[in-house]
CSV table of C-alpha atoms and ligand atoms in Angstrom, one decimal:
chain,number,residue,atom,x,y,z
A,1,UNK,CA,5.4,-21.5,-6.7
A,2,UNK,CA,1.9,-20.0,-6.9
A,3,UNK,CA,0.4,-23.3,-5.8
A,4,UNK,CA,2.7,-23.5,-2.7
A,5,UNK,CA,1.9,-19.9,-1.9
A,6,UNK,CA,-1.8,-20.6,-2.1
A,7,UNK,CA,-1.6,-23.6,0.2
A,8,UNK,CA,0.0,-21.2,2.7
A,9,UNK,CA,-2.9,-18.7,2.4
A,10,UNK,CA,-1.2,-16.2,0.0
A,11,UNK,CA,-3.3,-15.1,-3.0
A,12,UNK,CA,-0.4,-14.2,-5.3
A,13,UNK,CA,3.3,-14.1,-5.4
A,14,UNK,CA,5.7,-12.2,-7.7
A,15,UNK,CA,9.3,-11.4,-8.1
A,16,UNK,CA,11.0,-8.0,-8.2
A,17,UNK,CA,14.5,-7.0,-8.9
A,18,UNK,CA,16.5,-4.9,-6.4
A,19,UNK,CA,17.3,-1.8,-8.4
A,20,UNK,CA,14.9,0.7,-6.8
A,21,UNK,CA,17.2,3.7,-7.5
A,22,UNK,CA,14.4,5.5,-9.4
A,23,UNK,CA,12.5,5.7,-6.1
A,24,UNK,CA,15.3,7.3,-4.1
A,25,UNK,CA,14.5,10.9,-4.9
A,26,UNK,CA,10.9,10.5,-4.0
A,27,UNK,CA,11.8,8.8,-0.7
A,28,UNK,CA,14.2,11.5,0.2
A,29,UNK,CA,11.7,14.2,-0.6
A,30,UNK,CA,9.1,12.5,1.6
A,31,UNK,CA,11.5,12.3,4.5
A,32,UNK,CA,12.7,15.9,4.0
A,33,UNK,CA,9.1,17.1,4.0
A,34,UNK,CA,8.9,15.5,7.5
A,35,UNK,CA,5.9,13.4,6.3
A,36,UNK,CA,7.1,10.4,8.4
A,37,UNK,CA,6.3,12.4,11.6
A,38,UNK,CA,7.9,10.8,14.6
A,39,UNK,CA,8.7,7.5,12.9
A,40,UNK,CA,12.4,8.2,13.3
A,41,UNK,CA,13.3,4.7,12.2
A,42,UNK,CA,12.1,5.7,8.7
A,43,UNK,CA,14.7,8.4,8.5
A,44,UNK,CA,17.3,6.3,10.3
A,45,UNK,CA,17.2,3.7,7.6
A,46,UNK,CA,17.3,6.4,4.9
A,47,UNK,CA,18.1,5.0,1.5
A,48,UNK,CA,18.6,1.4,2.8
A,49,UNK,CA,14.9,1.0,2.2
A,50,UNK,CA,15.5,1.6,-1.5
A,51,UNK,CA,18.6,-0.6,-1.6
A,52,UNK,CA,17.7,-4.2,-0.6
A,53,UNK,CA,21.2,-5.4,-1.0
A,54,UNK,CA,22.4,-2.9,1.6
A,55,UNK,CA,19.9,-4.1,4.1
A,56,UNK,CA,20.5,-7.8,3.4
A,57,UNK,CA,23.9,-8.3,1.7
A,58,UNK,CA,23.8,-10.7,-1.2
A,59,UNK,CA,20.1,-10.0,-2.1
A,60,UNK,CA,19.5,-10.1,-5.8
A,61,UNK,CA,15.8,-10.8,-6.0
A,62,UNK,CA,12.7,-10.1,-3.9
A,63,UNK,CA,9.8,-12.5,-3.8
A,64,UNK,CA,6.7,-10.5,-3.0
A,65,UNK,CA,3.5,-12.0,-1.6
A,66,UNK,CA,-0.1,-10.8,-1.0
A,67,UNK,CA,-2.5,-12.2,1.6
A,68,UNK,CA,-6.2,-11.2,1.6
A,69,UNK,CA,-7.4,-10.3,5.1
A,70,UNK,CA,-11.2,-9.8,5.2
A,71,UNK,CA,-12.6,-12.3,7.7
A,72,UNK,CA,-14.5,-15.2,6.2
A,73,UNK,CA,-17.8,-13.9,7.7
A,74,UNK,CA,-17.5,-10.4,6.1
A,75,UNK,CA,-20.9,-9.5,4.5
A,76,UNK,CA,-21.1,-8.4,0.9
A,77,UNK,CA,-22.0,-4.8,1.8
A,78,UNK,CA,-19.1,-4.6,4.3
A,79,UNK,CA,-18.2,-1.1,3.2
A,80,UNK,CA,-21.6,0.2,4.1
A,81,UNK,CA,-21.5,-1.7,7.4
A,82,UNK,CA,-18.2,0.0,8.3
A,83,UNK,CA,-19.4,3.5,7.3
A,84,UNK,CA,-22.4,3.0,9.5
A,85,UNK,CA,-20.1,2.7,12.6
A,86,UNK,CA,-19.3,6.4,12.2
A,87,UNK,CA,-22.9,7.2,12.8
A,88,UNK,CA,-22.7,5.6,16.2
A,89,UNK,CA,-20.3,7.9,18.1
A,90,UNK,CA,-20.3,5.7,21.2
A,91,UNK,CA,-19.1,2.6,19.3
A,92,UNK,CA,-15.3,2.0,19.1
A,93,UNK,CA,-14.0,1.6,15.6
A,94,UNK,CA,-10.9,-0.6,15.2
A,95,UNK,CA,-9.7,-0.9,11.6
A,96,UNK,CA,-10.8,-4.0,9.7
A,97,UNK,CA,-7.3,-5.5,9.4
A,98,UNK,CA,-6.5,-5.3,13.1
A,99,UNK,CA,-9.4,-7.3,14.5
A,100,UNK,CA,-7.9,-10.7,14.3
A,101,UNK,CA,-4.6,-12.4,15.0
A,102,UNK,CA,-1.4,-10.2,14.6
A,103,UNK,CA,-0.8,-10.3,10.9
A,104,UNK,CA,3.0,-9.8,11.4
A,105,UNK,CA,3.1,-13.2,13.0
A,106,UNK,CA,0.8,-14.9,10.5
A,107,UNK,CA,2.7,-13.6,7.5
A,108,UNK,CA,6.2,-14.0,8.8
A,109,UNK,CA,5.8,-17.6,9.7
A,110,UNK,CA,4.1,-18.4,6.4
A,111,UNK,CA,6.7,-16.5,4.4
A,112,UNK,CA,9.4,-18.5,6.2
A,113,UNK,CA,7.6,-21.7,5.2
A,114,UNK,CA,7.4,-20.6,1.6
A,115,UNK,CA,11.1,-19.8,1.5
A,116,UNK,CA,11.9,-23.2,2.9
A,117,UNK,CA,9.6,-24.9,0.4
A,118,UNK,CA,11.4,-23.0,-2.5
A,119,UNK,CA,14.8,-24.0,-1.0
A,120,UNK,CA,13.8,-27.6,-1.1
A,121,UNK,CA,13.1,-27.3,-4.8
A,122,UNK,CA,16.0,-25.0,-5.9
A,123,UNK,CA,18.7,-25.8,-3.4
A,124,UNK,CA,20.1,-23.8,-0.5
A,125,UNK,CA,18.7,-20.3,-0.6
A,126,UNK,CA,19.8,-17.4,1.5
A,127,UNK,CA,16.7,-15.5,2.5
A,128,UNK,CA,15.1,-13.1,5.0
A,129,UNK,CA,11.4,-12.5,5.3
A,130,UNK,CA,9.7,-9.1,6.0
A,131,UNK,CA,6.2,-7.9,6.5
A,132,UNK,CA,5.2,-4.3,7.3
A,133,UNK,CA,8.8,-3.6,8.1
A,134,UNK,CA,10.2,-0.1,8.1
A,135,UNK,CA,13.3,-0.6,6.1
A,136,UNK,CA,11.5,-2.3,3.1
A,137,UNK,CA,9.7,-0.4,0.3
A,138,UNK,CA,7.0,-3.0,0.3
A,139,UNK,CA,4.4,-1.3,-1.8
A,140,UNK,CA,6.9,-0.4,-4.4
A,141,UNK,CA,8.3,-3.9,-4.6
A,142,UNK,CA,4.7,-5.2,-4.8
A,143,UNK,CA,3.9,-2.8,-7.6
A,144,UNK,CA,7.0,-3.7,-9.6
A,145,UNK,CA,6.3,-7.4,-9.3
A,146,UNK,CA,2.7,-7.1,-10.5
A,147,UNK,CA,0.8,-7.5,-7.3
A,148,UNK,CA,-1.2,-4.4,-8.3
A,149,UNK,CA,-0.8,-0.6,-8.9
A,150,UNK,CA,-0.3,2.2,-6.4
A,151,UNK,CA,-3.6,3.9,-5.6
A,152,UNK,CA,-3.8,7.6,-5.0
A,153,UNK,CA,-3.9,6.7,-1.3
A,154,UNK,CA,-0.5,5.0,-1.9
A,155,UNK,CA,-1.7,1.5,-1.0
A,156,UNK,CA,-1.4,-1.3,-3.6
A,157,UNK,CA,-4.6,-2.1,-5.5
A,158,UNK,CA,-5.4,-5.2,-7.4
A,159,UNK,CA,-8.2,-5.6,-10.0
A,160,UNK,CA,-9.4,-8.9,-8.4
A,161,UNK,CA,-8.9,-8.0,-4.7
A,162,UNK,CA,-9.1,-4.2,-4.2
A,163,UNK,CA,-6.6,-3.2,-1.5
A,164,UNK,CA,-7.6,-5.4,1.5
A,165,UNK,CA,-4.5,-7.5,1.7
A,166,UNK,CA,-1.2,-7.6,3.6
A,167,UNK,CA,2.1,-7.6,1.8
A,168,UNK,CA,5.2,-9.6,2.6
A,169,UNK,CA,8.6,-10.0,1.0
A,170,UNK,CA,11.4,-12.5,1.0
A,171,UNK,CA,14.8,-11.2,0.1
A,172,UNK,CA,16.7,-14.0,-1.6
A,173,UNK,CA,20.3,-14.4,-2.8
A,174,UNK,CA,19.3,-16.2,-6.0
A,175,UNK,CA,18.4,-14.4,-9.2
A,176,UNK,CA,14.8,-15.3,-10.1
A,177,UNK,CA,12.8,-14.3,-13.3
A,178,UNK,CA,10.9,-11.0,-12.5
A,179,UNK,CA,7.2,-10.8,-12.9
A,180,UNK,CA,5.8,-7.9,-14.8
A,181,UNK,CA,4.0,-4.8,-13.3
A,182,UNK,CA,0.3,-4.2,-14.2
A,183,UNK,CA,-1.3,-1.0,-15.5
A,184,UNK,CA,-2.9,1.5,-13.1
A,185,UNK,CA,-6.6,1.9,-13.0
A,186,UNK,CA,-7.4,4.9,-10.8
A,187,UNK,CA,-8.1,7.1,-13.7
A,188,UNK,CA,-9.8,10.4,-12.8
A,189,UNK,CA,-11.2,8.9,-9.5
A,190,UNK,CA,-10.3,10.8,-6.3
A,191,UNK,CA,-12.7,9.2,-3.9
A,192,UNK,CA,-10.0,8.3,-1.4
A,193,UNK,CA,-8.6,11.8,-1.3
A,194,UNK,CA,-12.1,13.2,-0.8
A,195,UNK,CA,-13.0,10.7,1.9
A,196,UNK,CA,-9.9,11.2,4.1
A,197,UNK,CA,-11.2,12.8,7.2
A,198,UNK,CA,-8.0,14.6,8.0
A,199,UNK,CA,-6.8,15.6,4.5
A,200,UNK,CA,-3.8,13.3,5.0
A,201,UNK,CA,-3.6,12.5,1.3
A,202,UNK,CA,-2.1,15.9,0.5
A,203,UNK,CA,-1.8,15.1,-3.2
A,204,UNK,CA,-2.4,12.0,-5.4
A,205,UNK,CA,0.1,9.4,-4.3
A,206,UNK,CA,1.4,11.5,-1.4
A,207,UNK,CA,0.4,10.8,2.2
A,208,UNK,CA,1.4,13.1,5.1
A,209,UNK,CA,1.7,10.4,7.9
A,210,UNK,CA,1.5,13.2,10.5
A,211,UNK,CA,-2.2,13.8,9.6
A,212,UNK,CA,-3.1,10.1,9.0
A,213,UNK,CA,-5.3,8.6,11.7
A,214,UNK,CA,-3.6,5.2,11.3
A,215,UNK,CA,-0.3,6.8,12.1
A,216,UNK,CA,-1.7,8.9,14.9
A,217,UNK,CA,-3.5,6.1,16.7
A,218,UNK,CA,-0.9,3.4,16.2
A,219,UNK,CA,2.6,4.7,15.5
A,220,UNK,CA,2.6,8.1,17.2
A,221,UNK,CA,3.6,8.4,20.8
A,222,UNK,CA,2.6,11.2,23.1
A,223,UNK,CA,0.1,14.0,22.5
A,224,UNK,CA,-2.2,14.0,19.5
A,225,UNK,CA,-2.4,17.4,17.8
A,226,UNK,CA,-5.4,19.3,19.0
A,227,UNK,CA,-6.7,20.3,15.6
A,228,UNK,CA,-6.8,16.6,14.5
A,229,UNK,CA,-8.6,15.2,17.5
A,230,UNK,CA,-12.2,16.1,16.5
A,231,UNK,CA,-11.5,14.6,13.0
A,232,UNK,CA,-10.7,11.2,14.5
A,233,UNK,CA,-14.4,10.8,15.6
A,234,UNK,CA,-14.7,7.3,17.1
A,235,UNK,CA,-11.8,5.6,15.3
A,236,UNK,CA,-9.6,4.3,18.1
A,237,UNK,CA,-7.1,2.1,16.3
A,238,UNK,CA,-6.3,2.7,12.6
A,239,UNK,CA,-8.6,4.0,9.9
A,240,UNK,CA,-10.1,2.4,6.8
A,241,UNK,CA,-11.8,5.3,5.2
A,242,UNK,CA,-9.6,5.7,2.1
A,243,UNK,CA,-10.1,2.0,1.4
A,244,UNK,CA,-13.9,2.1,2.2
A,245,UNK,CA,-14.3,4.8,-0.4
A,246,UNK,CA,-12.4,3.0,-3.1
A,247,UNK,CA,-14.6,1.5,-5.8
A,248,UNK,CA,-12.1,-1.3,-6.4
A,249,UNK,CA,-12.8,-2.7,-2.9
A,250,UNK,CA,-16.1,-4.2,-4.1
A,251,UNK,CA,-13.7,-6.9,-5.3
A,252,UNK,CA,-12.1,-7.3,-1.8
A,253,UNK,CA,-11.5,-10.9,-0.9
A,254,UNK,CA,-12.1,-13.0,2.2
A,255,UNK,CA,-9.1,-14.8,3.8
A,256,UNK,CA,-9.0,-18.6,3.6
A,257,UNK,CA,-7.3,-18.5,7.0
A,258,UNK,CA,-9.2,-18.3,10.3
A,259,UNK,CA,-6.4,-16.1,11.8
A,260,UNK,CA,-8.1,-12.9,10.7
A,261,UNK,CA,-11.5,-13.7,12.1
A,262,UNK,CA,-12.8,-11.1,14.4
A,263,UNK,CA,-11.8,-11.5,18.1
A,264,UNK,CA,-14.2,-10.9,20.9
A,265,UNK,CA,-14.4,-7.2,21.8
A,266,UNK,CA,-12.8,-5.8,18.6
A,267,UNK,CA,-16.1,-5.1,16.9
A,268,UNK,CA,-19.2,-3.5,18.3
A,269,UNK,CA,-17.9,-2.6,21.8
A,270,UNK,CA,-18.6,0.8,23.2
A,271,UNK,CA,-15.9,3.3,24.0
A,272,UNK,CA,-16.9,3.2,27.6
A,273,UNK,CA,-16.4,-0.6,27.8
A,274,UNK,CA,-13.0,-0.5,26.2
A,275,UNK,CA,-11.9,2.5,28.3
A,276,UNK,CA,-12.7,0.5,31.5
A,277,UNK,CA,-10.0,-2.0,30.7
A,278,UNK,CA,-7.1,-1.8,33.2
A,279,UNK,CA,-3.7,-2.7,32.0
A,280,UNK,CA,-4.0,-6.4,32.9
A,281,UNK,CA,-7.3,-6.7,31.0
A,282,UNK,CA,-5.8,-4.8,28.1
A,283,UNK,CA,-2.9,-7.3,27.9
A,284,UNK,CA,-5.2,-10.3,28.3
A,285,UNK,CA,-7.7,-9.2,25.7
A,286,UNK,CA,-5.1,-8.2,23.1
A,287,UNK,CA,-2.9,-11.3,23.5
A,288,UNK,CA,-1.8,-12.3,20.0
A,289,UNK,CA,-3.5,-9.2,18.5
A,290,UNK,CA,-1.6,-6.4,16.7
A,291,UNK,CA,-3.2,-3.9,19.0
A,292,UNK,CA,-1.1,-5.1,22.0
A,293,UNK,CA,1.9,-3.4,20.6
A,294,UNK,CA,0.6,0.1,21.2
A,295,UNK,CA,0.4,-0.5,24.9
A,296,UNK,CA,-2.2,0.5,27.5
A,297,UNK,CA,-1.4,4.3,27.6
A,298,UNK,CA,-1.9,4.9,23.9
A,299,UNK,CA,-5.0,2.7,24.0
A,300,UNK,CA,-6.5,5.0,26.7
A,301,UNK,CA,-5.3,8.1,24.9
A,302,UNK,CA,-7.0,7.1,21.7
A,303,UNK,CA,-10.3,6.2,23.4
A,304,UNK,CA,-10.2,9.4,25.5
A,305,UNK,CA,-10.2,11.4,22.2
A,306,UNK,CA,-13.1,9.3,20.9
A,307,UNK,CA,-15.0,9.8,24.1
A,308,UNK,CA,-14.5,13.5,23.9
A,309,UNK,CA,-15.8,13.4,20.3
A,310,UNK,CA,-18.8,11.4,21.5
A,311,UNK,CA,-19.6,14.0,24.2
A,312,UNK,CA,-19.6,16.6,21.5
A,313,UNK,CA,-21.8,14.6,19.2
A,314,UNK,CA,-25.5,15.5,19.0
A,315,UNK,CA,-28.3,13.1,20.0
A,316,UNK,CA,-26.8,11.7,23.2
A,317,UNK,CA,-29.2,11.2,26.1
A,318,UNK,CA,-28.4,12.5,29.6
A,319,UNK,CA,-27.7,8.9,30.8
A,320,UNK,CA,-25.2,8.4,28.0
A,321,UNK,CA,-23.5,11.7,28.6
A,322,UNK,CA,-23.3,10.8,32.3
A,323,UNK,CA,-21.7,7.4,31.6
A,324,UNK,CA,-19.1,8.9,29.4
A,325,UNK,CA,-18.2,11.6,31.9
A,326,UNK,CA,-17.9,9.1,34.7
A,327,UNK,CA,-15.7,6.9,32.6
A,328,UNK,CA,-13.4,9.8,31.8
A,329,UNK,CA,-13.4,11.1,35.4
A,330,UNK,CA,-12.3,7.6,36.6
A,331,UNK,CA,-9.1,8.1,34.5
A,332,UNK,CA,-8.5,11.8,35.4
A,333,UNK,CA,-5.7,11.0,37.8
A,334,UNK,CA,-4.1,8.3,35.7
A,335,UNK,CA,-0.3,7.9,36.1
A,336,UNK,CA,0.4,8.9,32.6
A,337,UNK,CA,0.4,12.7,31.9
A,338,UNK,CA,-0.6,11.9,28.3
A,339,UNK,CA,-3.7,10.1,29.4
A,340,UNK,CA,-4.5,12.8,31.9
A,341,UNK,CA,-4.2,15.5,29.3
A,342,UNK,CA,-6.4,13.7,26.8
A,343,UNK,CA,-9.0,13.0,29.5
A,344,UNK,CA,-9.1,16.7,30.4
A,345,UNK,CA,-9.5,17.6,26.7
A,346,UNK,CA,-12.3,15.1,26.3
A,347,UNK,CA,-14.2,16.3,29.3
A,348,UNK,CA,-14.0,19.9,28.0
A,349,UNK,CA,-15.7,18.7,24.7
A,350,UNK,CA,-19.0,18.3,26.5
A,351,UNK,CA,-19.0,22.1,27.1
A,352,UNK,CA,-17.6,23.1,23.7
B,1,LIG,S1,-6.0,5.8,6.7
B,1,LIG,FE1,-7.6,7.4,7.1
B,1,LIG,S2,-6.5,9.2,7.8
B,1,LIG,FE2,-5.0,7.8,6.8
B,1,LIG,S3,-5.0,8.5,4.7
B,1,LIG,FE3,-6.5,6.8,4.8
B,1,LIG,S4,-8.5,7.9,5.1
B,1,LIG,FE4,-6.8,9.4,5.6
B,2,LIG,S1,-10.4,5.6,-4.4
B,2,LIG,FE1,-10.1,6.0,-6.6
B,2,LIG,S2,-8.2,7.2,-6.7
B,2,LIG,FE2,-8.3,6.3,-4.6
B,2,LIG,S3,-7.1,4.4,-4.8
B,2,LIG,FE3,-9.3,3.9,-5.2
B,2,LIG,S4,-9.5,4.0,-7.5
B,2,LIG,FE4,-7.6,5.1,-6.9
């Protein structure tokens, strides 16, 4: 199975059982604390996440898969390269894993192919593939099946690959031998907790999604809490900081697939350039990209916050300040009240 998986671009596959009952208390506590924010689907699925056979009746095993995502051209000092972007407040930062083709599409079709290949070998196999899907406890399934251990930032970490990989799962109706978990290696490190710009890792292994920039820029609809906006700096889609700070990511791996290669404007563009996209341009430039799913309004909202932060940053010349103000003013009467409100906030940052 490992060879077939590798041919499809996966780095490792494993098998987990379906008894996740020991996670149910933790899941309920996380939901009760409200840490899922406005991701109502998380609460709506409730314990189904911890009960694979309730989600897909007949499931007795879960095949887990891991796919490295660093683009092939990623330099050896990639963490330093990414940190440096924060020193350039006019540059738009899109998280590393969102710069190429939509990983949901890449993984789902390849998981499907893997399931079909396995069925050829073992006979008819009821299966359903998931990736980054709300009703699946994917990090926990990955941990149990030996893909890695849970870091204090809650992502899965692998000794040979750090944390820069996507996870996928295939729920199957055939009992397969389980693969063993690995030991954890965070030790006394707390670099991810210290690096998080918003304090979203409220305790080791506990993330309050409501404070997480990935959640705020991608999942969250509507207004972004005022106190968190300055902390977002120039991150307009996702956040990598807890992973950039992690010492295990010196072992991060490049993808063998071209799908995750960086697309056009997703690296090195200025905030003003990306803010100038009208909806048609946004849709065209994000075709096949995961970014498209947030829509044009959230795109503008996120960039408006970053423009406000750039206006507030030191070292900007008069011309640069003028360009940012003009870009914001051009959106001041936008149809969306969310965009208008964030633009007003951004303009006020120049005076703050
Ligand atoms: S993604 Fe960013 S904001 Fe979210 S927990 Fe990690 S460092 Fe914090
Ligand atoms: S930064 Fe340190 S504590 Fe956080 S996940 Fe990495 S090794 Fe673990």
